[in-house]
JSON list of C-alpha atoms in Angstrom, two decimals:
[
{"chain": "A", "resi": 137, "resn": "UNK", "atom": "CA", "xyz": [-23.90, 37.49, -49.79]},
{"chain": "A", "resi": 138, "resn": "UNK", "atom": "CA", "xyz": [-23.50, 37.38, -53.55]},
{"chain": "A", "resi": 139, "resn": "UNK", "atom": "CA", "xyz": [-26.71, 35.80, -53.53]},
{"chain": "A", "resi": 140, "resn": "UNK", "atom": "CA", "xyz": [-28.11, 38.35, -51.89]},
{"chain": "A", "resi": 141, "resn": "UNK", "atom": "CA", "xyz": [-26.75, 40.96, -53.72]},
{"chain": "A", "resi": 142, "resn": "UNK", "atom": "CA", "xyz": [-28.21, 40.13, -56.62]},
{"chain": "A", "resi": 143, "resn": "UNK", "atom": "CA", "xyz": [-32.00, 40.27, -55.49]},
{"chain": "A", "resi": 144, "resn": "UNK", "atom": "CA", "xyz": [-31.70, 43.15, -53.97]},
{"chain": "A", "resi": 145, "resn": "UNK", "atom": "CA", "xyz": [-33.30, 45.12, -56.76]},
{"chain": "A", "resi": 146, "resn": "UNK", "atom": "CA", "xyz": [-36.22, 42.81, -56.38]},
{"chain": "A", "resi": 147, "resn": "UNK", "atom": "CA", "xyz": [-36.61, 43.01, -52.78]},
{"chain": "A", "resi": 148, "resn": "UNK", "atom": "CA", "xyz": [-36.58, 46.75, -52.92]},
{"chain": "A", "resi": 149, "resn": "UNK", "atom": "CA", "xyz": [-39.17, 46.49, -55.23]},
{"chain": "A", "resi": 150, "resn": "UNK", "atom": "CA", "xyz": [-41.48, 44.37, -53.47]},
{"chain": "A", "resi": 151, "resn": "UNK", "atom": "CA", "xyz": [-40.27, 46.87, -50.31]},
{"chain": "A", "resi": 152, "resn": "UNK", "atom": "CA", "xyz": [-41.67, 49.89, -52.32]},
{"chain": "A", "resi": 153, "resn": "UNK", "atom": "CA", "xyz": [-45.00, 47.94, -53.65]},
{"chain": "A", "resi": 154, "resn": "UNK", "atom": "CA", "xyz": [-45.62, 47.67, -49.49]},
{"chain": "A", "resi": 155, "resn": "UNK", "atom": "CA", "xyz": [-45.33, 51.03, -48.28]},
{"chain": "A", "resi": 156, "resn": "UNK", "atom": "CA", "xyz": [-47.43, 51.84, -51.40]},
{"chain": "A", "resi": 157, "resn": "UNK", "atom": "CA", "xyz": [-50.17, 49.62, -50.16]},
{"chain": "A", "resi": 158, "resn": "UNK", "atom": "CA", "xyz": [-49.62, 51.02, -47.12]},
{"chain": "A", "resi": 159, "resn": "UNK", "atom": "CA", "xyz": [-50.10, 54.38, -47.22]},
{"chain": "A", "resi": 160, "resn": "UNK", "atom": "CA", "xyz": [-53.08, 53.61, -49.48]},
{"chain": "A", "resi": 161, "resn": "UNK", "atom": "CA", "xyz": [-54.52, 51.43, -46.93]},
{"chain": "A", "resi": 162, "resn": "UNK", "atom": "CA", "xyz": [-53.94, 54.06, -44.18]},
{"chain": "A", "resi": 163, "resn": "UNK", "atom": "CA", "xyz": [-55.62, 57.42, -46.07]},
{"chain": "A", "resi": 164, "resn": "UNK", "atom": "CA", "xyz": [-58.55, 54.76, -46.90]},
{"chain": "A", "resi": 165, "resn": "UNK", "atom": "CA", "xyz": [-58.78, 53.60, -43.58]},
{"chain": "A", "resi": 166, "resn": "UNK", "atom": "CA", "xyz": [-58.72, 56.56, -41.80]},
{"chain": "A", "resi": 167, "resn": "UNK", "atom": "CA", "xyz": [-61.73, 58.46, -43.91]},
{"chain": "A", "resi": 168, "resn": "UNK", "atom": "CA", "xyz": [-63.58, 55.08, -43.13]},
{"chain": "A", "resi": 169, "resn": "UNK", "atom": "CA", "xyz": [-63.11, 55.43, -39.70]},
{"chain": "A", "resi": 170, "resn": "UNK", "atom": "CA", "xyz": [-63.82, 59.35, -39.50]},
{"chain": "A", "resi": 171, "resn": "UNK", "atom": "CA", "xyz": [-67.56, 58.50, -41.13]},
{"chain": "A", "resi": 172, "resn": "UNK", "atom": "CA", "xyz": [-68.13, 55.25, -38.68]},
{"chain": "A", "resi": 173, "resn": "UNK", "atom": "CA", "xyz": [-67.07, 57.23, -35.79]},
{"chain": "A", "resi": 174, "resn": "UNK", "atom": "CA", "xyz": [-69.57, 60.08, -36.53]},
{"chain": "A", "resi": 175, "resn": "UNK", "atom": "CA", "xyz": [-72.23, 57.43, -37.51]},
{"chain": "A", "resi": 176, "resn": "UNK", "atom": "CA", "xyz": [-71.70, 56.10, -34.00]},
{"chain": "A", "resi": 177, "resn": "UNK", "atom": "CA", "xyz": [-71.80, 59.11, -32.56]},
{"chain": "A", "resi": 178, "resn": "UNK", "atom": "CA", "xyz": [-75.18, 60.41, -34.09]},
{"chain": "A", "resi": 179, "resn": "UNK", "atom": "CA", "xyz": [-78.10, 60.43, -32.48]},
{"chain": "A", "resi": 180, "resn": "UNK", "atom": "CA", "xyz": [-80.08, 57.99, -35.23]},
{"chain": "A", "resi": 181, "resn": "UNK", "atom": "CA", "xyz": [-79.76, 54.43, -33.92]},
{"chain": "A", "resi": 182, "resn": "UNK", "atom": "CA", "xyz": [-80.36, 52.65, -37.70]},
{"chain": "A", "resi": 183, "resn": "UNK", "atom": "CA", "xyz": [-77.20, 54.35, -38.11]},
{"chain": "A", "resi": 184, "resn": "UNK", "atom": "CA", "xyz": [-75.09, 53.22, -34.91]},
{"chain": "A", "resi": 185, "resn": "UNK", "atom": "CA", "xyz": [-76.61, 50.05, -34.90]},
{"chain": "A", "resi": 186, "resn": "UNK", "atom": "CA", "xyz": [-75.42, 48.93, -38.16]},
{"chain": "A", "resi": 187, "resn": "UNK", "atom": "CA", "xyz": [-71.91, 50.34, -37.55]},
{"chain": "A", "resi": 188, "resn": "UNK", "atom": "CA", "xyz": [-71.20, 49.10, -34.55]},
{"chain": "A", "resi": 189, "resn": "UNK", "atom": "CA", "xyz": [-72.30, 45.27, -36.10]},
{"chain": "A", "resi": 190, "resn": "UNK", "atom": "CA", "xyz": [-70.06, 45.82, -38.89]},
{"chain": "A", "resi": 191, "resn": "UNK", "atom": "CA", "xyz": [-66.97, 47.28, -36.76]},
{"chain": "A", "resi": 192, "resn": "UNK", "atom": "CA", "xyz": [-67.13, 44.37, -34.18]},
{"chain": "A", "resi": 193, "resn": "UNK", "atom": "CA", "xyz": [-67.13, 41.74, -37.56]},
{"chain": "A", "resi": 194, "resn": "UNK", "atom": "CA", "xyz": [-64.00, 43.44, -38.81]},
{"chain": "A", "resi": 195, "resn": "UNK", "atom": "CA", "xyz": [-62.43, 43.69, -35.50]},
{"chain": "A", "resi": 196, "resn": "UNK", "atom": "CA", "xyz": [-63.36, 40.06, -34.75]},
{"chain": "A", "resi": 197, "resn": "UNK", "atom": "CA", "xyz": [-62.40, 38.58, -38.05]},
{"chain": "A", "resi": 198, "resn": "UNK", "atom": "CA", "xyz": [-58.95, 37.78, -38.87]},
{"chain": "A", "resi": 199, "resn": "UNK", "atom": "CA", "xyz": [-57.42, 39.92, -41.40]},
{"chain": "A", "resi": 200, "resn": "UNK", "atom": "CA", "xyz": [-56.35, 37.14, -43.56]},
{"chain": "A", "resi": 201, "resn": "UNK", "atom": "CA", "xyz": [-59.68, 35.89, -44.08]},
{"chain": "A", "resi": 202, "resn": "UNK", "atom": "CA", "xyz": [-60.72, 39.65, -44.95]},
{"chain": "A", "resi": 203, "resn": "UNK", "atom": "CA", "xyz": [-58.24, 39.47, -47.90]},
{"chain": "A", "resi": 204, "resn": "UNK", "atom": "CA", "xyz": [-59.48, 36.29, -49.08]},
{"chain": "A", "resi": 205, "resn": "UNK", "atom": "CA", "xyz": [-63.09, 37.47, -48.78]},
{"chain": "A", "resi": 206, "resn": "UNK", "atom": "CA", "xyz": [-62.06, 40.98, -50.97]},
{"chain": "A", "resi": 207, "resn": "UNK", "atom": "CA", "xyz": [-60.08, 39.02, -53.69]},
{"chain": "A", "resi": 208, "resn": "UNK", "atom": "CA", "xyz": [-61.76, 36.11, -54.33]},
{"chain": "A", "resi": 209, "resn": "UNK", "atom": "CA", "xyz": [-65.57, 37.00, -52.95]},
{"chain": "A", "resi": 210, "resn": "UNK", "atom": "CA", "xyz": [-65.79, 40.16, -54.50]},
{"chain": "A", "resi": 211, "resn": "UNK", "atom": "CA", "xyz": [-64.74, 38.72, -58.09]},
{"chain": "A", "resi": 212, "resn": "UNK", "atom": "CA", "xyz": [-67.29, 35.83, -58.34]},
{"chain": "A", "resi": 213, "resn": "UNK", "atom": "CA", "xyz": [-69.92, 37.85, -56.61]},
{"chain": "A", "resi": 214, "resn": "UNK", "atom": "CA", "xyz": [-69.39, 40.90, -59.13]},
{"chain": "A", "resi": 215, "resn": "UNK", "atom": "CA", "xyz": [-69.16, 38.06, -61.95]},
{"chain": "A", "resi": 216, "resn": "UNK", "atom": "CA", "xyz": [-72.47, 36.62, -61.38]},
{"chain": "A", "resi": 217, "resn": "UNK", "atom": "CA", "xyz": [-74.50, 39.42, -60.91]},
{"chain": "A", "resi": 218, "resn": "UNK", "atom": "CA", "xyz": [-73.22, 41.28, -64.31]},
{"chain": "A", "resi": 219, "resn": "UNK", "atom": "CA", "xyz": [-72.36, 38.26, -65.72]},
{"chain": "A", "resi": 220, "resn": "UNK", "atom": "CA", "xyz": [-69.01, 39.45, -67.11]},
{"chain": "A", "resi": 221, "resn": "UNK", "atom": "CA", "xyz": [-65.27, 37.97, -66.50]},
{"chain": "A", "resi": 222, "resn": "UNK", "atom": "CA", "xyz": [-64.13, 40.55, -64.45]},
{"chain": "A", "resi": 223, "resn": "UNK", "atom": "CA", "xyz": [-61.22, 40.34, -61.89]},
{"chain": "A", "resi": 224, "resn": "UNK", "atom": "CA", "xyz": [-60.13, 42.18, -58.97]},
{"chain": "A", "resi": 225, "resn": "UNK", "atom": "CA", "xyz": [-55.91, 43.28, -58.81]},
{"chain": "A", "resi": 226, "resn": "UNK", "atom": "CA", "xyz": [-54.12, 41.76, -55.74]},
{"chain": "A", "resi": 227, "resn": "UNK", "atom": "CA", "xyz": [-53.26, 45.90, -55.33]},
{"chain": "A", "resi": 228, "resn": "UNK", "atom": "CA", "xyz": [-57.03, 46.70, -54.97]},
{"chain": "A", "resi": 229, "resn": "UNK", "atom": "CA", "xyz": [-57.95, 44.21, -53.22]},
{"chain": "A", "resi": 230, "resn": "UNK", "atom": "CA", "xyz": [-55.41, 44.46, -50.53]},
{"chain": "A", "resi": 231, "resn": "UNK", "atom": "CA", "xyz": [-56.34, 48.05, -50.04]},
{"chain": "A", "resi": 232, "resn": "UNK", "atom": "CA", "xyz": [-60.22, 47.27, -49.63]},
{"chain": "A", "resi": 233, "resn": "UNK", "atom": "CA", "xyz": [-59.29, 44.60, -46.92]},
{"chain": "A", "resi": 234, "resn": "UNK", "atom": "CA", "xyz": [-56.53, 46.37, -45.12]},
{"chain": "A", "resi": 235, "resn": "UNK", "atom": "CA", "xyz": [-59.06, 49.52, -45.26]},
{"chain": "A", "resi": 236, "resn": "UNK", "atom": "CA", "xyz": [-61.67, 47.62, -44.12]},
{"chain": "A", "resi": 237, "resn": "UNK", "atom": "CA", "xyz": [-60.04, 46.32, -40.64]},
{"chain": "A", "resi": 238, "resn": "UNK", "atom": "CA", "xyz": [-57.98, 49.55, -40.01]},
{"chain": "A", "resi": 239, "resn": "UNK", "atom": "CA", "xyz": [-60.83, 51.55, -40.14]},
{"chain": "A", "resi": 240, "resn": "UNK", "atom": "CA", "xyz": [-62.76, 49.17, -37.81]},
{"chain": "A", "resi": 241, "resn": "UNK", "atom": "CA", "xyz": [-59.93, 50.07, -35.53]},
{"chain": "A", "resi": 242, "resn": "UNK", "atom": "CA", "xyz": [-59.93, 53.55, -36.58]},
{"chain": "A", "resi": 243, "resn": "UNK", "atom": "CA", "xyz": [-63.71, 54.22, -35.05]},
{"chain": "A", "resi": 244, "resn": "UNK", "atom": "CA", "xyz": [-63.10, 53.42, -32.15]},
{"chain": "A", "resi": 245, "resn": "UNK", "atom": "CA", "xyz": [-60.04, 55.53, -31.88]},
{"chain": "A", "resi": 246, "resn": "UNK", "atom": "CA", "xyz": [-62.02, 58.64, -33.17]},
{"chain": "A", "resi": 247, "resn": "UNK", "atom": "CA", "xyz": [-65.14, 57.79, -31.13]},
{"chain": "A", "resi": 248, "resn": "UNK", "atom": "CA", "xyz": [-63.08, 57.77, -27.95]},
{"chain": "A", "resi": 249, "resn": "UNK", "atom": "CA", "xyz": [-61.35, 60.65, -28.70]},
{"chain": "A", "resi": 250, "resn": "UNK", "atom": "CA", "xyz": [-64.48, 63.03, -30.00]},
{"chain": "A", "resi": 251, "resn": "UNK", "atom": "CA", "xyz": [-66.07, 61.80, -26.75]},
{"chain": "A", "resi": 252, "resn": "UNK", "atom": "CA", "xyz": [-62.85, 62.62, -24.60]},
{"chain": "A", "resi": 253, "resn": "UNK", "atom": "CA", "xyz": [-63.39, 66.26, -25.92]},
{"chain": "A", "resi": 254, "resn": "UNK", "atom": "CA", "xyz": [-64.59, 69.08, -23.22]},
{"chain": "A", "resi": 255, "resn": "UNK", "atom": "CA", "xyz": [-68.15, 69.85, -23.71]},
{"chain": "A", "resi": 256, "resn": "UNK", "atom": "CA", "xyz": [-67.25, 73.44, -22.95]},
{"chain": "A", "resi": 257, "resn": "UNK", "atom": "CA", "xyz": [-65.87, 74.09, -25.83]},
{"chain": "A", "resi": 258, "resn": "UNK", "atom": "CA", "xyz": [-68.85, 72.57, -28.26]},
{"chain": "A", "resi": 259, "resn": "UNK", "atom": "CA", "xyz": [-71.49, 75.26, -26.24]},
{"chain": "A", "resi": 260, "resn": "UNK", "atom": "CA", "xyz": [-68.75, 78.17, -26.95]},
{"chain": "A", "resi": 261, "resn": "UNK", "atom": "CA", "xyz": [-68.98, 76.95, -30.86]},
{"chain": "A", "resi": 262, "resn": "UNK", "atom": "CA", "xyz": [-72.82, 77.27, -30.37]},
{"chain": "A", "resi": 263, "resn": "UNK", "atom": "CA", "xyz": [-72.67, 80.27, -28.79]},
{"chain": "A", "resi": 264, "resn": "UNK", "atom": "CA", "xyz": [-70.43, 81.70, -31.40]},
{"chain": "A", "resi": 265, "resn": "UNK", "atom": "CA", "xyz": [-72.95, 80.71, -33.75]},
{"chain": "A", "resi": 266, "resn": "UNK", "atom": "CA", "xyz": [-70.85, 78.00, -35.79]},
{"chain": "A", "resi": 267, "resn": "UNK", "atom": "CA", "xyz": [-73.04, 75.26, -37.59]},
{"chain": "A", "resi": 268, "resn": "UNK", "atom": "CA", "xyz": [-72.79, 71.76, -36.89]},
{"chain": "A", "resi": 269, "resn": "UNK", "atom": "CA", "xyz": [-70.72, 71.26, -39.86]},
{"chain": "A", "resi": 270, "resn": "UNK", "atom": "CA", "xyz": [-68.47, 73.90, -39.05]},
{"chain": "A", "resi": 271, "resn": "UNK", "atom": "CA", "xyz": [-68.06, 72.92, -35.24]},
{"chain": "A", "resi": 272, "resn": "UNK", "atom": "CA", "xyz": [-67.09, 69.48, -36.73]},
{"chain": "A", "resi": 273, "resn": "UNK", "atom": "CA", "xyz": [-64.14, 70.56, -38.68]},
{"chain": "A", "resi": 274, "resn": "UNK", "atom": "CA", "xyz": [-62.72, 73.83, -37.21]},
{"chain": "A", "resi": 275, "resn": "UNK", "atom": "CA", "xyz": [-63.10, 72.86, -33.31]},
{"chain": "A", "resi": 276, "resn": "UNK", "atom": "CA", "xyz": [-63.85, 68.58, -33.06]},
{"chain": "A", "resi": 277, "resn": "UNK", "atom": "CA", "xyz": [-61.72, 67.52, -35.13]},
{"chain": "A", "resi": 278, "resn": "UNK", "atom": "CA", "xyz": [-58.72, 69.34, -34.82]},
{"chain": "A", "resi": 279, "resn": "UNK", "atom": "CA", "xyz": [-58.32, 68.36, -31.01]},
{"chain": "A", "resi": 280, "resn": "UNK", "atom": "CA", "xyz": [-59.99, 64.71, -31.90]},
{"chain": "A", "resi": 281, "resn": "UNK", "atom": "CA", "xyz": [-57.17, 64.32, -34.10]},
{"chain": "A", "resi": 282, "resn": "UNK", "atom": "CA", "xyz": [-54.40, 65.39, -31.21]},
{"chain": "A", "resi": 283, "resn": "UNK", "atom": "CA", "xyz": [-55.86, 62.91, -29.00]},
{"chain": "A", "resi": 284, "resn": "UNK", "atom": "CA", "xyz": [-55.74, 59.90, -31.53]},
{"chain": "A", "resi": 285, "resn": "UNK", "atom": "CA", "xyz": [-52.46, 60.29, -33.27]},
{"chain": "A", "resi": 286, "resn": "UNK", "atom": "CA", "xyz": [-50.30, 58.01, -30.64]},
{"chain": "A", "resi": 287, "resn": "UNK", "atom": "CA", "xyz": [-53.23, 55.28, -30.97]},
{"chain": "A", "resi": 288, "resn": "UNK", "atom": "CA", "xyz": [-53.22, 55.59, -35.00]},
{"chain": "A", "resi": 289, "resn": "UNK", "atom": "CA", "xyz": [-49.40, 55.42, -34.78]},
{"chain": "A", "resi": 290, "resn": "UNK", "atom": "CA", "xyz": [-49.95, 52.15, -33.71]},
{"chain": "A", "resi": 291, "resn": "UNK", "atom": "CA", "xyz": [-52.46, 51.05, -36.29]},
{"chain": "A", "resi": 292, "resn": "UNK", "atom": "CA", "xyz": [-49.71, 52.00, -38.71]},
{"chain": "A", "resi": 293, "resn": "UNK", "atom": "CA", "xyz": [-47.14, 49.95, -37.19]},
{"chain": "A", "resi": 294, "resn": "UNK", "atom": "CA", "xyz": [-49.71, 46.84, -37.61]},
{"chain": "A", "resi": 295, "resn": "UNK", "atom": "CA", "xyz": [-50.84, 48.28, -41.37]},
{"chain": "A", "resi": 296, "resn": "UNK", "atom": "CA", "xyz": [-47.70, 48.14, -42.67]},
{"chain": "A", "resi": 297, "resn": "UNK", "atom": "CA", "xyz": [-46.88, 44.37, -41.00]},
{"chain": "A", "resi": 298, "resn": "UNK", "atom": "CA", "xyz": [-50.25, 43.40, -42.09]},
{"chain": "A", "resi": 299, "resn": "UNK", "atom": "CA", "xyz": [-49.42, 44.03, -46.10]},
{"chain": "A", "resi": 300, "resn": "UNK", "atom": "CA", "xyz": [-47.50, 40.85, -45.84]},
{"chain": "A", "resi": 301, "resn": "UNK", "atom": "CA", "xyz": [-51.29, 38.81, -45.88]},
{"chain": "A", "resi": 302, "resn": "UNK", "atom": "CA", "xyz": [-52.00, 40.41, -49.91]},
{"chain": "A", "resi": 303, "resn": "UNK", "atom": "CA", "xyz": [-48.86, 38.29, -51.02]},
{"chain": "A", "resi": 304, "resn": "UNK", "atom": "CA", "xyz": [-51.32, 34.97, -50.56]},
{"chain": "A", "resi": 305, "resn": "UNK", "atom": "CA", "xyz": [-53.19, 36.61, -53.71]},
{"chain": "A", "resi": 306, "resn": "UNK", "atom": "CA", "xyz": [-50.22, 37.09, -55.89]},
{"chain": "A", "resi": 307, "resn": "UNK", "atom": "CA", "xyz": [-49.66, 41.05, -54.52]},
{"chain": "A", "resi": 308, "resn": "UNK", "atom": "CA", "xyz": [-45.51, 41.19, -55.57]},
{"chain": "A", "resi": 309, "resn": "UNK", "atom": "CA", "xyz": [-44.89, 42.78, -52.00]},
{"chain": "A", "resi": 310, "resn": "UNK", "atom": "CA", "xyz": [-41.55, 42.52, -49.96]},
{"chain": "A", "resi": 311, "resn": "UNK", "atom": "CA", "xyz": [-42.33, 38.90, -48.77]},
{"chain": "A", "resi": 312, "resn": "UNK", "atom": "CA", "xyz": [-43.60, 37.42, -52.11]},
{"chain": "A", "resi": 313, "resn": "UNK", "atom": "CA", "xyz": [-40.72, 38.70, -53.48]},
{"chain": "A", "resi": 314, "resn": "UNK", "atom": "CA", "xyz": [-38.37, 37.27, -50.79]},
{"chain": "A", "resi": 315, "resn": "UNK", "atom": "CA", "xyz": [-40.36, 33.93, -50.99]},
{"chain": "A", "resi": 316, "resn": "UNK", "atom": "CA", "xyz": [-39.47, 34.05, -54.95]},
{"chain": "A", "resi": 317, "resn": "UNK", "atom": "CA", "xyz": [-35.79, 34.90, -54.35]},
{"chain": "A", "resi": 318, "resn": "UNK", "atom": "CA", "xyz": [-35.78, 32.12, -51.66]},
{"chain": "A", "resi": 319, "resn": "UNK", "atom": "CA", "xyz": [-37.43, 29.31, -54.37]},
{"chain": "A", "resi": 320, "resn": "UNK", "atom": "CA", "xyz": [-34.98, 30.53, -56.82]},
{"chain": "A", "resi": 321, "resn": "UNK", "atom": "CA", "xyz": [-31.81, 30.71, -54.59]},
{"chain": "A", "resi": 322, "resn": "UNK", "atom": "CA", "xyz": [-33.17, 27.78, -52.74]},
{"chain": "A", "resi": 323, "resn": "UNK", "atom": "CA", "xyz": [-31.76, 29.48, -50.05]},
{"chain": "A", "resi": 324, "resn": "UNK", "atom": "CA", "xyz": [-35.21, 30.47, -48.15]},
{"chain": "A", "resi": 325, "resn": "UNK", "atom": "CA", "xyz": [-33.73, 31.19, -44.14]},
{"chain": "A", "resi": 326, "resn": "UNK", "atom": "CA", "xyz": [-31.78, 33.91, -46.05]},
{"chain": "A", "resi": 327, "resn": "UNK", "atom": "CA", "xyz": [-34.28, 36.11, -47.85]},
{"chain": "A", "resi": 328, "resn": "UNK", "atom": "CA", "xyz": [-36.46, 35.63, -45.04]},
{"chain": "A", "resi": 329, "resn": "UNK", "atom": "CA", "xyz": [-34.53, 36.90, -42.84]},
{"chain": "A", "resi": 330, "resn": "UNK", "atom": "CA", "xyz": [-33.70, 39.63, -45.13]},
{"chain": "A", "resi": 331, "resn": "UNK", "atom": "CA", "xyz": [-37.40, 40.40, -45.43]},
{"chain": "A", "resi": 332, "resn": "UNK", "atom": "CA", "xyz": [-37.49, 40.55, -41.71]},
{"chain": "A", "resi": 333, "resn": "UNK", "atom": "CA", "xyz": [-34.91, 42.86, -41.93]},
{"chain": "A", "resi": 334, "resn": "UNK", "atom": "CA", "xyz": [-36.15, 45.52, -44.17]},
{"chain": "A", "resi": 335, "resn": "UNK", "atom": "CA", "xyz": [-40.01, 45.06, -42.68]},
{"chain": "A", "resi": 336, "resn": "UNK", "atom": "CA", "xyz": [-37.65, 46.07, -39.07]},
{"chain": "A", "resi": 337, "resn": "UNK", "atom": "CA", "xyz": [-36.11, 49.19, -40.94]},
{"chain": "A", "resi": 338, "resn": "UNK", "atom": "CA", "xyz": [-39.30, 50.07, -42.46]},
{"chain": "A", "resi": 339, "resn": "UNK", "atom": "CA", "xyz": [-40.96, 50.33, -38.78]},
{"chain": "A", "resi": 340, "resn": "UNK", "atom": "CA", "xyz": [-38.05, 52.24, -37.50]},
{"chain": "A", "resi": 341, "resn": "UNK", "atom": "CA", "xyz": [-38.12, 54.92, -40.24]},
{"chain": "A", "resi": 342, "resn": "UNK", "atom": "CA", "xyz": [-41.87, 55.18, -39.07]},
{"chain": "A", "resi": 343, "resn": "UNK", "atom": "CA", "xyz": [-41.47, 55.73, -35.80]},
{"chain": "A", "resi": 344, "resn": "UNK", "atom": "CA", "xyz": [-39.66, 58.88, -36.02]},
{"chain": "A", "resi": 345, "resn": "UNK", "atom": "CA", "xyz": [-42.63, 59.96, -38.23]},
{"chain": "A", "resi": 346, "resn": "UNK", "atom": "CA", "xyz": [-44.98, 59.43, -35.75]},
{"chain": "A", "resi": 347, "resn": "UNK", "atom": "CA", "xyz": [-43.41, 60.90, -33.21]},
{"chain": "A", "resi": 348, "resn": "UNK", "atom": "CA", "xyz": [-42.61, 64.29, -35.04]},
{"chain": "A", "resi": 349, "resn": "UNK", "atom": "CA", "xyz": [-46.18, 64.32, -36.20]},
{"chain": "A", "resi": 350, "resn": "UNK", "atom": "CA", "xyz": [-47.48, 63.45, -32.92]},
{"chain": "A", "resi": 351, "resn": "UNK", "atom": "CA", "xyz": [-45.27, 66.69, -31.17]},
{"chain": "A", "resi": 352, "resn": "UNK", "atom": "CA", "xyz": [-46.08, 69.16, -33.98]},
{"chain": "A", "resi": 353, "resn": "UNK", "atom": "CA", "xyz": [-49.90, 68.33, -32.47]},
{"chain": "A", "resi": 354, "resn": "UNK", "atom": "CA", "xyz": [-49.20, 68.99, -29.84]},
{"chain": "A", "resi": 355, "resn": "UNK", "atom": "CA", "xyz": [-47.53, 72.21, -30.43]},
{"chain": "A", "resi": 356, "resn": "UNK", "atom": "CA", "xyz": [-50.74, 74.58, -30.42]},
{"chain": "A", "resi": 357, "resn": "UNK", "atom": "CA", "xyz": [-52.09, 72.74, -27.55]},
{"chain": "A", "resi": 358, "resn": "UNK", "atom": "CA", "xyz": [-49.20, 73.51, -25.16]},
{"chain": "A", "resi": 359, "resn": "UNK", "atom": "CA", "xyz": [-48.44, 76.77, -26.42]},
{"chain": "A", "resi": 360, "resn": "UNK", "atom": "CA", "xyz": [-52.32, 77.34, -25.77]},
{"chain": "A", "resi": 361, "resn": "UNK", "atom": "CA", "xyz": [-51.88, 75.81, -22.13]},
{"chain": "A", "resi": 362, "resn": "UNK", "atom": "CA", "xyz": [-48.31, 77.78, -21.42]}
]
């Protein structure tokens, strides 16, 4: 345990660098999925075509090979068309992947639940005279957003165990820094299990999260309904 004990600042570290890239990921993610859930849902096909192509690739890639694609593609491909020697931060590049596939995710959750919305209500915002844009944000989305919160809580749950992927590109997370205690130490089934540990206690502090954000939703809705 004295072994332990004396990585713990490091593992907290790396603990804190993944619920950064988390919560990064997630705000990311979830304006990407808003706009490819309302491209889908527009009326244009050269704009749900395109979406729905590049939301099955996502969805049907792994995520790994997104990450590997976002560090190492995006370098050489930004490199040889300005010809310079720039390079992409294991931080960035983690969020670009992780926002990538979580919105994929993320448009179908919003599609679903902007078509699970009563038409009813959409002809009284006509009738009202709201514009579209105003319909969108003061009547869609609010009650979109009730309906997808348990399926985003999810997504969350598999953001945050996802992070673990960037540490292949030198990202000093909570497992690259358990995998460097564990070289060090040379004691690797213990700061992997500790790793396990504290990616365990990160989920459970998360769930209550959801939950109280999922029940102050629903709030209006049943006071509306009682």
């Amino acid at each position: 345990m004295d072994v332990l004990q004396a990585y713990t600042g490091q593992l907290l570290q790396g603990a804190l660098m993944t619920v950064q890239l988390a919560c990064a990921a997630l705000v990311c993610g979830l304006v990407l999925g808003l706009v490819l859930a309302a491209c889908q849902l527009s009326r244009h096909a050269w704009l749900r075509r395109p979406v729905a192509v590049l939301t099955g690739v996502l969805r049907g890639v792994p995520e790994f090979l997104v990450v590997l694609v976002c560090y190492f593609g995006l370098s050489n491909l930004i490199n040889n068309h300005f010809d310079s020697a720039f390079d992409i931060s294991p931080f960035f590049a983690g969020v670009v992947s992780l926002a990538l596939v979580l919105g994929a995710y993320a448009c179908e959750v919003f599609r679903g639940s902007f078509v699970a919305l009563e038409r009813g209500q959409l002809e009284a915002a006509r009738s009202l005279g709201l514009s579209p844009l105003q319909t969108f944000f003061l009547v869609r989305l609010p009650q979109a957003w009730r309906i997808a919160i348990p399926s985003l809580g999810n997504l969350w749950q598999s953001l945050l165990k996802d992070t673990s992927l960037v540490s292949v590109v030198g990202l000093e997370d909570l497992l690259k820094k358990s995998n460097m205690a564990a070289q060090a130490s040379h004691q690797p089934f213990l700061f992997l299990m500790a790793a396990a540990v504290m990616y365990f206690c990160l989920l459970a502090i998360s769930d209550p999260l959801v939950s109280a954000l999922e029940r102050r939703a629903q709030r209006p809705y049943q006071a509306h309904r009682s």
